[in-house]
Structure formats: C-alpha cells, structure tokens
Tab-separated table of C-alpha atoms in Angstrom:
chain	number	residue	atom	x	y	z
V	71	MET	CA	80.026	36.527	79.781
V	72	ASN	CA	82.327	37.437	82.809
V	73	SER	CA	81.015	36.003	85.516
V	74	ILE	CA	80.348	32.630	83.374
V	75	SER	CA	83.674	32.540	82.620
V	76	GLN	CA	84.926	33.153	85.979
V	77	THR	CA	82.454	30.199	87.461
V	78	THR	CA	84.087	27.843	84.679
V	79	MET	CA	87.438	28.437	85.901
V	80	SER	CA	86.913	28.428	89.592
V	81	THR	CA	84.889	24.925	89.391
V	82	SER	CA	87.452	23.358	87.452
V	83	LYS	CA	89.750	23.912	90.610
V	84	HIS	CA	86.997	22.732	93.066
V	85	PRO	CA	84.737	19.616	92.167
V	86	ALA	CA	82.583	20.234	94.949
V	87	ALA	CA	82.024	23.825	94.363
V	88	SER	CA	81.052	22.956	90.986
V	89	ARG	CA	78.563	20.308	92.088
V	90	ALA	CA	76.775	22.703	94.238
V	91	SER	CA	77.007	25.454	91.767
V	92	PHE	CA	75.687	23.356	88.896
V	93	GLY	CA	72.847	22.069	91.435
V	94	ALA	CA	71.871	25.424	92.525
V	95	PHE	CA	71.526	26.523	89.034
V	96	ALA	CA	69.895	23.559	87.867
V	97	PHE	CA	67.194	24.210	90.860
V	98	LEU	CA	66.763	27.491	89.312
V	99	LEU	CA	66.626	26.720	85.993
V	100	ALA	CA	63.833	24.096	86.334
V	101	GLY	CA	61.943	26.529	88.278
V	102	THR	CA	62.481	28.879	85.598
V	103	VAL	CA	61.162	26.283	83.181
V	104	ALA	CA	58.308	25.018	85.504
V	105	ASN	CA	56.815	28.579	85.965
V	106	ALA	CA	56.597	28.803	81.994
V	107	GLN	CA	53.900	26.169	81.536
V	108	ASP	CA	50.255	26.588	81.377
V	109	LEU	CA	48.677	24.516	83.906
V	110	ALA	CA	45.192	24.726	83.095
V	111	PRO	CA	43.434	21.413	82.046
V	112	LYS	CA	42.904	21.331	78.405
V	113	ALA	CA	39.201	21.709	77.202
V	114	ALA	CA	37.198	17.898	77.288
V	115	PRO	CA	35.184	16.994	74.286
V	116	GLN	CA	32.044	18.376	73.331
V	117	ALA	CA	29.540	15.962	75.200
V	118	ARG	CA	26.048	17.961	73.779
V	119	PRO	CA	24.974	20.711	71.529
V	120	VAL	CA	25.163	24.023	72.157
V	121	ILE	CA	23.037	26.934	71.274
V	122	LEU	CA	24.718	30.449	71.578
V	123	ARG	CA	21.663	32.617	71.667
V	124	GLY	CA	20.510	36.147	70.717
V	125	GLY	CA	24.113	37.736	70.056
V	126	THR	CA	25.190	39.537	66.910
V	127	ILE	CA	26.969	36.931	64.688
V	128	HIS	CA	29.688	37.817	62.606
V	129	THR	CA	29.554	35.476	60.359
V	130	VAL	CA	32.455	37.252	58.062
V	131	THR	CA	31.279	35.708	54.658
V	132	GLY	CA	27.894	37.801	55.239
V	133	GLU	CA	26.331	40.669	56.799
V	134	PRO	CA	26.048	40.301	60.838
V	135	ILE	CA	23.266	38.579	61.912
V	136	VAL	CA	21.608	40.244	65.036
V	137	GLY	CA	19.965	38.578	67.708
V	138	GLY	CA	20.520	35.535	65.594
V	139	ASP	CA	21.384	31.751	67.190
V	140	LEU	CA	24.444	29.694	66.186
V	141	LEU	CA	24.117	25.801	66.581
V	142	PHE	CA	26.960	23.514	66.919
V	143	GLU	CA	27.351	19.745	67.882
V	144	ALA	CA	30.374	17.116	68.273
V	145	GLY	CA	32.651	20.072	66.835
V	146	ARG	CA	30.991	21.135	63.766
V	147	ILE	CA	28.484	24.249	63.209
V	148	LYS	CA	25.174	22.991	62.515
V	149	ALA	CA	23.190	25.725	62.173
V	150	VAL	CA	23.491	29.827	62.046
V	151	SER	CA	20.311	31.293	62.303
V	152	LYS	CA	17.997	34.510	62.276
V	153	THR	CA	15.322	32.871	64.433
V	154	PRO	CA	15.742	30.809	67.877
V	155	LEU	CA	16.477	27.425	66.661
V	156	GLN	CA	14.996	24.227	68.616
V	157	VAL	CA	17.141	20.970	69.194
V	158	ASP	CA	16.007	17.654	70.920
V	159	GLY	CA	16.981	16.342	73.820
V	160	GLU	CA	19.460	17.847	76.030
V	161	VAL	CA	20.869	21.009	74.698
V	162	ASP	CA	23.176	23.653	76.482
V	163	VAL	CA	21.894	27.414	75.557
V	164	VAL	CA	24.363	30.095	76.185
V	165	ASP	CA	22.717	33.585	76.543
V	166	ALA	CA	24.520	35.760	74.215
V	167	THR	CA	22.164	38.821	74.395
V	168	GLY	CA	23.793	42.178	73.755
V	169	LYS	CA	27.042	40.538	73.054
V	170	HIS	CA	29.196	39.400	69.739
V	171	LEU	CA	29.783	35.930	68.445
V	172	LEU	CA	33.185	36.207	66.014
V	173	PRO	CA	35.091	32.957	64.487
V	174	GLY	CA	38.288	32.403	66.242
V	175	PHE	CA	41.119	34.350	64.897
V	176	VAL	CA	43.525	32.994	63.348
V	177	LEU	CA	47.490	34.108	63.479
V	178	ALA	CA	48.870	33.122	60.317
V	179	THR	CA	52.484	33.513	61.117
V	180	SER	CA	53.878	32.799	64.470
V	181	THR	CA	56.578	30.550	66.518
V	182	LEU	CA	53.863	29.857	69.368
V	183	GLY	CA	54.632	26.714	71.320
V	184	LEU	CA	58.249	26.561	70.080
V	185	VAL	CA	59.536	29.309	72.107
V	186	GLU	CA	59.233	29.888	76.015
V	187	VAL	CA	61.854	32.008	77.623
V	188	GLU	CA	64.162	33.547	74.932
V	189	SER	CA	66.823	33.665	77.478
V	190	VAL	CA	66.936	29.776	78.397
V	191	ASP	CA	68.258	27.644	75.153
V	192	MET	CA	66.391	24.519	76.328
V	193	THR	CA	62.981	26.057	75.806
V	194	ILE	CA	63.800	27.465	72.282
V	195	ASP	CA	62.993	25.031	69.719
V	196	MET	CA	62.397	26.639	66.595
V	197	THR	CA	65.571	26.268	64.679
V	198	GLU	CA	67.202	23.031	63.334
V	199	ALA	CA	71.203	22.952	62.291
V	200	GLY	CA	72.188	23.361	58.762
V	201	SER	CA	70.473	25.596	55.997
V	202	PHE	CA	68.141	23.114	54.336
V	203	ASN	CA	65.840	21.467	56.744
V	204	PRO	CA	62.709	20.594	54.359
V	205	GLU	CA	62.171	17.503	56.139
V	206	VAL	CA	61.672	19.450	59.433
V	207	TYR	CA	57.720	20.183	60.430
V	208	ALA	CA	56.846	22.501	63.167
V	209	ALA	CA	54.033	20.359	64.871
V	210	VAL	CA	56.328	17.993	66.608
V	211	ALA	CA	57.969	20.631	68.435
V	212	VAL	CA	54.957	22.609	69.664
V	213	ASN	CA	54.679	22.916	73.350
V	214	PRO	CA	50.960	22.100	74.305
V	215	ASP	CA	51.510	23.401	77.828
V	216	SER	CA	52.995	26.251	76.659
V	217	TRP	CA	52.186	29.644	78.859
V	218	TRP	CA	51.820	31.475	75.517
V	219	LEU	CA	49.117	29.331	74.657
V	220	PRO	CA	46.222	30.575	76.924
V	221	VAL	CA	47.696	34.338	76.586
V	222	ALA	CA	47.071	34.064	72.901
V	223	ARG	CA	43.341	32.559	73.403
V	224	ARG	CA	42.718	35.585	76.215
V	225	GLY	CA	43.311	37.627	73.149
V	226	GLY	CA	40.910	35.785	70.937
V	227	VAL	CA	43.656	33.984	69.133
V	228	MET	CA	42.096	30.067	68.354
V	229	VAL	CA	44.261	28.765	65.679
V	230	ALA	CA	48.072	29.530	64.599
V	231	GLY	CA	50.143	28.811	61.645
V	232	VAL	CA	53.822	27.806	63.556
V	233	PHE	CA	56.692	28.007	61.459
V	234	PRO	CA	60.220	27.061	61.940
V	235	GLN	CA	63.037	29.636	61.859
V	236	GLY	CA	66.677	29.910	60.667
V	237	GLY	CA	68.120	29.098	57.346
V	238	ALA	CA	67.127	29.050	53.479
V	239	VAL	CA	64.498	26.236	53.921
V	240	PRO	CA	63.906	25.976	57.756
V	241	GLY	CA	61.265	23.496	57.343
V	242	ARG	CA	57.676	23.252	57.050
V	243	ALA	CA	54.852	25.200	58.387
V	244	SER	CA	52.174	23.664	60.857
V	245	VAL	CA	48.615	24.498	61.373
V	246	MET	CA	47.665	24.399	65.357
V	247	GLN	CA	45.188	24.898	67.136
V	248	LEU	CA	45.553	26.687	70.544
V	249	ASP	CA	44.431	23.686	72.967
V	250	GLY	CA	45.270	20.106	73.448
V	251	TRP	CA	47.073	17.549	75.590
V	252	THR	CA	49.338	16.754	72.925
V	253	TRP	CA	50.809	18.260	69.588
V	254	GLU	CA	48.825	15.615	67.868
V	255	ASP	CA	45.578	17.062	69.509
V	256	MET	CA	46.396	20.442	68.302
V	257	ALA	CA	47.523	19.805	64.749
V	258	LEU	CA	44.728	20.924	62.366
V	259	VAL	CA	47.353	20.618	59.559
V	260	ARG	CA	50.719	18.792	59.986
V	261	ASP	CA	52.256	19.935	56.757
V	262	ALA	CA	50.731	23.406	55.203
V	263	GLY	CA	53.544	24.225	53.256
V	264	LEU	CA	57.372	24.813	53.240
V	265	GLY	CA	59.344	28.120	54.385
V	266	LEU	CA	61.728	29.604	52.154
V	267	SER	CA	63.651	32.812	53.224
V	268	TRP	CA	64.647	34.599	50.146
V	269	PRO	CA	68.271	35.851	50.084
V	270	GLY	CA	68.446	39.250	50.163
V	271	ASP	CA	70.667	42.365	48.750
V	272	PHE	CA	71.653	45.847	49.709
V	273	GLY	CA	69.946	47.405	46.441
V	274	GLY	CA	70.367	50.820	45.367
V	275	ARG	CA	73.937	52.306	43.875
V	276	PHE	CA	75.740	51.141	46.658
V	277	ARG	CA	75.436	47.791	46.320
V	278	ARG	CA	78.260	45.545	46.498
V	279	ALA	CA	79.592	43.365	44.005
V	280	SER	CA	80.234	40.577	46.929
V	281	SER	CA	76.773	40.981	48.379
V	282	THR	CA	75.269	40.238	44.733
V	283	SER	CA	77.273	37.352	44.427
V	284	ASN	CA	76.489	35.949	47.724
V	285	VAL	CA	73.150	36.187	46.843
V	286	GLU	CA	73.072	34.658	43.457
V	287	GLU	CA	75.386	31.695	45.286
V	288	ARG	CA	72.475	31.359	47.945
V	289	ILE	CA	69.608	31.434	44.992
V	290	ALA	CA	71.567	28.592	42.964
V	291	ALA	CA	72.001	26.415	46.306
V	292	VAL	CA	67.821	26.559	46.594
V	293	ASP	CA	67.611	25.622	42.992
V	294	ARG	CA	69.926	22.390	43.436
V	295	LEU	CA	67.678	21.408	46.363
V	296	PHE	CA	64.503	21.719	44.419
V	297	ASP	CA	66.186	20.415	41.421
V	298	ALA	CA	67.740	17.419	43.534
V	299	ALA	CA	64.079	16.599	44.615
V	300	GLU	CA	62.390	16.760	41.415
V	301	ALA	CA	65.087	14.173	40.252
V	302	TYR	CA	64.420	12.146	43.389
V	303	VAL	CA	60.747	12.244	42.844
V	304	ALA	CA	60.947	11.349	38.930
V	305	ALA	CA	63.619	8.315	39.716
V	306	LYS	CA	61.198	7.080	42.587
V	307	ALA	CA	58.412	6.573	40.332
V	308	ALA	CA	60.423	4.838	37.760
V	309	ASP	CA	62.251	2.761	40.280
V	310	GLY	CA	60.177	1.959	43.557
V	311	THR	CA	63.033	0.304	44.851
V	312	ILE	CA	65.090	3.667	45.218
V	313	PRO	CA	65.946	4.145	48.596
V	314	THR	CA	63.491	6.764	50.499
V	315	ASP	CA	65.147	10.044	51.176
V	316	LEU	CA	63.310	11.906	53.652
V	317	ARG	CA	64.178	15.234	52.709
V	318	TYR	CA	63.008	15.096	49.156
V	319	GLU	CA	60.152	12.995	50.225
V	320	SER	CA	58.882	16.115	52.127
V	321	MET	CA	58.718	18.217	49.087
V	322	ARG	CA	56.338	16.312	47.170
V	323	GLY	CA	53.504	18.417	47.972
V	324	VAL	CA	55.451	21.546	47.184
V	325	LEU	CA	56.695	20.116	43.708
V	326	ASP	CA	53.089	18.886	42.916
V	327	GLY	CA	51.745	22.132	44.138
V	328	SER	CA	49.226	20.953	46.478
V	329	ARG	CA	50.855	22.958	49.116
V	330	PRO	CA	52.315	26.403	48.945
V	331	VAL	CA	56.075	27.791	49.295
V	332	PHE	CA	55.823	30.390	52.253
V	333	VAL	CA	58.731	33.017	50.776
V	334	SER	CA	59.848	35.328	53.410
V	335	LEU	CA	61.014	38.532	51.551
V	336	THR	CA	60.878	42.347	51.995
V	337	THR	CA	61.950	44.087	48.645
V	338	ARG	CA	60.507	44.590	45.044
V	339	SER	CA	63.865	43.063	43.540
V	340	GLN	CA	63.369	39.877	45.956
V	341	ALA	CA	59.755	39.700	45.054
V	342	GLU	CA	60.713	39.746	41.370
V	343	ALA	CA	63.230	37.140	41.881
V	344	ALA	CA	61.156	34.864	44.277
V	345	LEU	CA	57.871	34.813	42.200
V	346	GLY	CA	59.578	34.476	39.068
V	347	TRP	CA	61.532	31.415	40.384
V	348	GLY	CA	58.001	30.120	41.498
V	349	LYS	CA	56.088	30.721	38.214
V	350	ARG	CA	59.339	29.088	36.277
V	351	ARG	CA	59.118	26.036	38.528
V	352	GLY	CA	55.390	25.552	38.625
V	353	LEU	CA	55.027	26.582	42.272
V	354	LYS	CA	52.227	27.628	44.586
V	355	MET	CA	53.551	30.649	46.463
V	356	ALA	CA	52.796	33.066	49.364
V	357	VAL	CA	54.558	35.886	50.706
V	358	ILE	CA	55.368	36.707	54.392
V	359	GLY	CA	56.511	40.404	55.292
V	360	GLY	CA	54.638	42.848	52.942
V	361	ARG	CA	56.008	45.798	54.594
V	362	ASP	CA	57.077	46.829	50.970
V	363	ALA	CA	54.048	45.267	49.297
V	364	LEU	CA	52.776	48.220	47.567
V	365	SER	CA	55.901	48.586	45.337
V	366	TYR	CA	55.571	44.882	44.031
V	367	VAL	CA	51.565	44.872	44.154
V	368	ASP	CA	51.599	44.363	40.393
V	369	LEU	CA	53.630	41.294	40.887
V	370	LEU	CA	51.261	40.023	43.664
V	371	LYS	CA	47.989	40.486	41.491
V	372	ARG	CA	49.861	38.754	38.181
V	373	HIS	CA	50.790	35.920	40.190
V	374	ASP	CA	47.631	35.702	42.208
V	375	VAL	CA	49.994	35.387	45.391
V	376	PRO	CA	48.525	35.974	49.041
V	377	VAL	CA	50.874	38.237	51.519
V	378	ALA	CA	50.835	38.008	55.010
V	379	ILE	CA	51.372	41.325	56.461
V	380	THR	CA	53.582	40.870	59.469
V	381	GLY	CA	52.748	43.320	61.983
V	382	THR	CA	51.348	46.998	61.772
V	383	HIS	CA	52.342	48.134	64.946
V	384	ARG	CA	55.826	48.782	63.866
V	385	LEU	CA	58.028	51.568	61.881
V	386	PRO	CA	57.944	52.287	58.246
V	387	HIS	CA	60.562	50.509	56.697
V	388	ARG	CA	61.877	53.728	55.080
V	389	ARG	CA	62.852	56.914	56.712
V	390	ASP	CA	61.400	58.880	54.253
V	391	LEU	CA	57.479	57.325	54.727
V	392	SER	CA	54.702	58.740	56.852
V	393	HIS	CA	54.180	57.018	60.528
V	394	ARG	CA	50.888	55.938	58.745
V	395	THR	CA	52.174	54.262	56.297
V	396	THR	CA	51.967	50.785	58.257
V	397	TYR	CA	48.314	51.394	58.911
V	398	GLN	CA	46.970	52.511	55.585
V	399	LEU	CA	48.812	49.277	53.884
V	400	PRO	CA	45.908	46.789	54.146
V	401	ARG	CA	43.295	49.435	52.953
V	402	LEU	CA	45.800	50.128	49.717
V	403	LEU	CA	45.969	46.427	49.407
V	404	GLU	CA	42.458	45.953	49.341
V	405	ALA	CA	41.591	48.600	46.929
V	406	HIS	CA	44.336	46.911	44.655
V	407	GLY	CA	42.250	43.702	44.779
V	408	VAL	CA	45.384	41.515	46.207
V	409	ARG	CA	44.717	38.513	48.668
V	410	TRP	CA	46.216	39.498	51.888
V	411	CYS	CA	46.021	39.125	55.610
V	412	ILE	CA	47.108	40.575	58.920
V	413	SER	CA	49.560	38.866	60.918
V	414	MET	CA	52.267	39.331	63.116
V	415	ARG	CA	56.375	38.688	63.014
V	416	PRO	CA	56.803	34.943	63.857
V	417	ARG	CA	59.268	35.595	66.731
V	418	ASP	CA	56.682	38.124	68.249
V	419	SER	CA	54.680	35.376	69.006
V	420	ALA	CA	54.866	36.365	72.856
V	421	ASN	CA	52.611	39.401	71.948
V	422	ALA	CA	49.814	37.317	69.874
V	423	ARG	CA	47.443	38.627	72.256
V	424	ASN	CA	47.847	41.823	70.250
V	425	LEU	CA	46.544	40.687	66.943
V	426	VAL	CA	42.887	42.366	66.957
V	427	TYR	CA	44.493	45.488	67.838
V	428	GLU	CA	47.243	45.170	64.626
V	429	ALA	CA	43.575	45.093	62.743
V	430	ALA	CA	41.979	47.545	64.668
V	431	ALA	CA	44.548	50.475	64.227
V	432	CYS	CA	44.020	50.175	60.406
V	433	ILE	CA	40.258	51.124	60.843
V	434	ALA	CA	41.310	54.267	62.351
V	435	HIS	CA	43.068	54.968	58.810
V	436	GLY	CA	40.268	53.889	56.459
V	437	LEU	CA	39.762	50.110	56.554
V	438	GLU	CA	36.231	48.818	57.053
V	439	PRO	CA	35.578	47.175	60.328
V	440	ASP	CA	34.445	44.020	58.621
V	441	VAL	CA	37.312	44.140	56.098
V	442	ALA	CA	39.536	44.140	59.075
V	443	LEU	CA	37.698	41.269	60.844
V	444	ARG	CA	38.321	39.059	57.636
V	445	ALA	CA	41.752	40.306	57.622
V	446	ILE	CA	42.557	38.147	60.897
V	447	THR	CA	40.134	35.254	60.496
V	448	LEU	CA	38.917	33.978	56.812
V	449	GLY	CA	41.723	35.515	55.008
V	450	ALA	CA	44.448	34.405	57.416
V	451	ALA	CA	42.809	30.768	57.143
V	452	GLU	CA	42.562	30.990	53.349
V	453	PHE	CA	46.557	31.881	53.683
V	454	LEU	CA	47.003	28.807	55.341
V	455	GLY	CA	44.852	27.086	53.551
V	456	VAL	CA	42.238	26.026	56.194
V	457	ASP	CA	39.397	28.139	55.305
V	458	GLY	CA	37.471	24.970	54.770
V	459	ARG	CA	37.589	24.381	58.681
V	460	VAL	CA	37.846	27.718	60.205
V	461	GLY	CA	37.764	31.620	59.750
V	462	SER	CA	34.127	32.012	59.543
V	463	LEU	CA	30.947	31.008	61.214
V	464	GLU	CA	29.127	28.701	58.507
V	465	GLU	CA	27.403	25.428	58.413
V	466	GLY	CA	29.704	22.630	58.327
V	467	LYS	CA	32.918	24.153	59.664
V	468	ASP	CA	34.683	23.929	63.114
V	469	ALA	CA	32.841	25.273	65.876
V	470	THR	CA	35.675	27.258	66.572
V	471	VAL	CA	34.058	30.693	68.008
V	472	LEU	CA	34.309	33.537	70.565
V	473	LEU	CA	32.203	35.452	72.634
V	474	VAL	CA	33.053	38.791	73.344
V	475	ASP	CA	31.024	41.332	75.512
V	476	GLY	CA	31.729	44.213	73.083
V	477	ASP	CA	32.927	45.708	69.989
V	478	PRO	CA	35.691	43.307	69.041
V	479	PHE	CA	38.025	45.846	68.509
V	480	GLU	CA	37.785	48.130	71.383
V	481	LEU	CA	40.161	47.949	74.039
V	482	GLY	CA	38.244	47.285	76.629
V	483	SER	CA	36.122	44.384	75.130
V	484	VAL	CA	36.596	41.159	77.253
V	485	TYR	CA	36.474	37.781	75.230
V	486	GLU	CA	34.549	36.171	77.916
V	487	ARG	CA	34.175	32.182	76.541
V	488	GLY	CA	35.695	30.487	73.716
V	489	TRP	CA	35.422	27.175	71.838
V	490	ILE	CA	37.692	25.325	69.643
V	491	GLN	CA	36.130	22.450	67.869
V	492	GLY	CA	33.245	22.824	70.219
V	493	ARG	CA	35.209	22.161	73.482
V	494	GLU	CA	35.137	25.205	75.615
V	495	VAL	CA	38.641	26.314	76.524
V	496	ALA	CA	39.962	28.009	79.417
V	497	MET	CA	40.300	31.927	78.731
V	498	GLU	CA	42.400	32.283	81.708
V	499	ASP	CA	45.920	32.618	82.064
V	500	LYS	CA	48.856	33.686	84.005
V	501	GLN	CA	48.084	37.573	84.035
V	502	THR	CA	43.707	37.018	85.291
V	503	ALA	CA	45.279	34.902	88.134
V	504	LEU	CA	48.020	37.635	88.940
V	505	TYR	CA	44.725	39.947	88.471
V	506	GLU	CA	42.589	38.318	91.093
V	507	LYS	CA	45.384	37.514	93.406
V	508	TYR	CA	46.015	41.149	94.053
V	509	ARG	CA	42.076	41.826	94.137
V	510	GLU	CA	41.851	39.624	97.281
V	511	LYS	CA	44.597	41.342	98.789
V	512	TYR	CA	42.904	44.576	98.662
V	513	ARG	CA	39.439	42.971	99.457
V	514	GLN	CA	41.637	41.661	102.706
V	515	LEU	CA	42.658	45.253	103.434
V	516	GLY	CA	39.105	46.159	103.332
V	517	LYS	CA	39.975	48.523	100.131
V	518	LEU	CA	37.490	46.535	97.908
V	519	PRO	CA	34.081	44.900	98.611
V	520	ARG	CA	34.141	40.922	99.187
C-alpha cells in the first residue's frame, strides 16, 4: 500500500512521469492478462460417427462393460454395446483396449471463467454491487478463453456449475461446458437456479444479541425480496400492462418450483431456518456446503434436499473432530440415503483439476469406487438439474466422454482424450506445454533421447 500511495503522490507533481509510469504499468498488466488466456483453438463440431472400441465402459447407471463399444454421432450417444458395433459409411474408430471410458466429470459448484488472476481486479467478474441481484446470471460473464478451463479439462472436468458470489442473493447459476468460442457455445443451461447465502449466527451459549438481531434482519430482507417478487408475478398476471421488472421476472422459475434455490449454509441452525423457510414458500431447495451435514441429515431426508459437499481435502470444521471426518462424510451420507455429490468450494476453482482426487480420498475411507464416480458425474448432474444431458453414458445423452489410460482415481492415470457433445477437445494446457518445453531442453543437452 505504501508504494501505491507514494506513486500517486509523486505522479501528481510530475505529469510526464505519471504518463510514463502508467504506460509501463499498463504494459505489464496487459502482459499478465494476455498470458492468462487459453490459446488453443476450440473443438470443431463432430463431422462423422465415432466408435470407442474395446474399453471398459463405466456407464455409472449400471455395471461396467469390459471390452465394449461406445458409439456417438452428431454429439449424442447412439449406442453402448457389449459387442462390436458396425456403422454404415465413414466412421472414426478409436482403439480403447485396456483403457477406461467415463462420462465427463461435473463440478457442481465453481467460479470457473469468472476469475483469472485474483490480484488483478479487471480479471475478476464474479460479484455484482449490492446484496440482492437475482437478475444476474453467471453465463454472460464467463470468459471462454480462461486458462483455467483447459487445466480443469485435463483433470477430466468437462461440465461445471458456475455461481456468482457475494451478497445475500448473488444471482443465478449457469451450467457451462468447458469448451466453446463464446459463452453462448458453452452454456448448457443459462439459468440453473438462484443462489442464496443464508445468514449465519455465532451459536452456542456465547451468542450475542446483536448478532442474532442482525441475522433476523437479513432473513427479513430476503423475505421482502421474495414477497415483492410474488406480488409482482400476481399483479403481472392480472394486468399485462404493468411495466416489466427484470429483477422479479428473473425469479419466476424459482417461485413456480421449476428451478431450485441453491442455499449456501453450514450449521444445523442455518439448515433448520433455511429449509423450513423454503418449505413454507413452496420452493425447491438444494444445499451448498455440507461440512456439517451429518448434524442435519434428518432435515435433508425429510425435505428431500440434495447437498453438494464442497471439498474433502480440508480440515474438519471443529477441533474436536477426527482428521478422517471430511473423508468419511460421503460414505455416511450415502448410508443415510441422502442425495449428495462431491464438489469444491467455488473460490477453489483454480484447483478444479483435483475434483477426482477429492472423491478418491473417500475411497480409502470406505466409499465404494462406483459411488465415488457417481458423486462427480451423475450425482453432480442431478444436483444441477442436467442429468438428462450429462453424467452417465447412456443412449440419447450428450457424448461428453473421457478416455483414461488407467484407474481414473489413481494419481498416475492420464486423461488422454476427451469429447464434449461429440467434439474432441484439447487435453493440453499451459502445464503440459511447459513440460514439453523443458523436456526439449534436456533432449538438446543429450540427457533425454530424441
């Protein structure tokens, strides 16, 4: 801060120095932003049918098919077969013998495409001014050239829920495919539901009266927003000449139950308040967070509400809990019959490539591998409401597929090839480019073979 203050003071006295300093800063900043771009071309539309032959097909909805064939055409899966498939005309056949075929991973909660460099304000577009922004949806702000997209793809993530951040009602989530020339190309669902950050409290015997009243005031403000939206919809139905209000128009899908309210919360007291509030209003609810989900698992079951566990590679939320707690949580939720998926904290999206390992860690603590795979594919797709399109390898669904050279949960396995709606996408990124660059250095030095 001192250097910024000093620069501001000195440039006010020396206009020429000011212009020179600003020019140098702008040049450096432009270089930073330019380097934070995915320079690989986007995938071309699928030109002819593709058969992935002889691999182990993990459909997610059934038992794995060893040595099966997967056929997709015009971006959709046409057949999944235990026996070799034949297609008339030209077809691309990919030998998948000894390899694994999986649905592309789905990261349920993220800010992918909304943030590039956290220290550079102009590359951050995840928060709008004010606390109530239901008219905002994330898709329009997603940068299709974000350098985090190829990094996530290389870890198998092909689809992501992208959530605005900040405020009580930050806006609406969008479900994005991680490849496309524009955000319109990428958007699977522009409006997937409304984000709501439920007010918290300090809890326990040290709760302060002031904090309790503040929470109540914030809940009352959320109530007023929904009351106003309901009144607007009713008035608009009675009189079509009433001026359109974009804020309230954007809430129609939530009010009629066709889209969920994604409520972020942690504690049981928050869950009791939020889920009770949602039931009174007749809203479709989904929970983001889940760290303390075992304390309100009865509420999740009673209201039939799904929960996205935002990360397992993190410390327990209380000091009296075992380090195993976060890894055991998915297995225990599964045992309770709760609908759940594994995701990551939205602001951890730079590490989206590690989603598969968030699930893998739970296998070592009792979670079945097929359940772990479902947690980052079909379970996450169900959470976002796109399970009719992605999340499993079934006839009629999008051909969003991964080809892996080994067990997908093993650290050494490589996600060799990937397709999004039948379009083969690049599985290289900045890290793979640097890897090849420095391998070439040691080839030139004679330390590696040509």
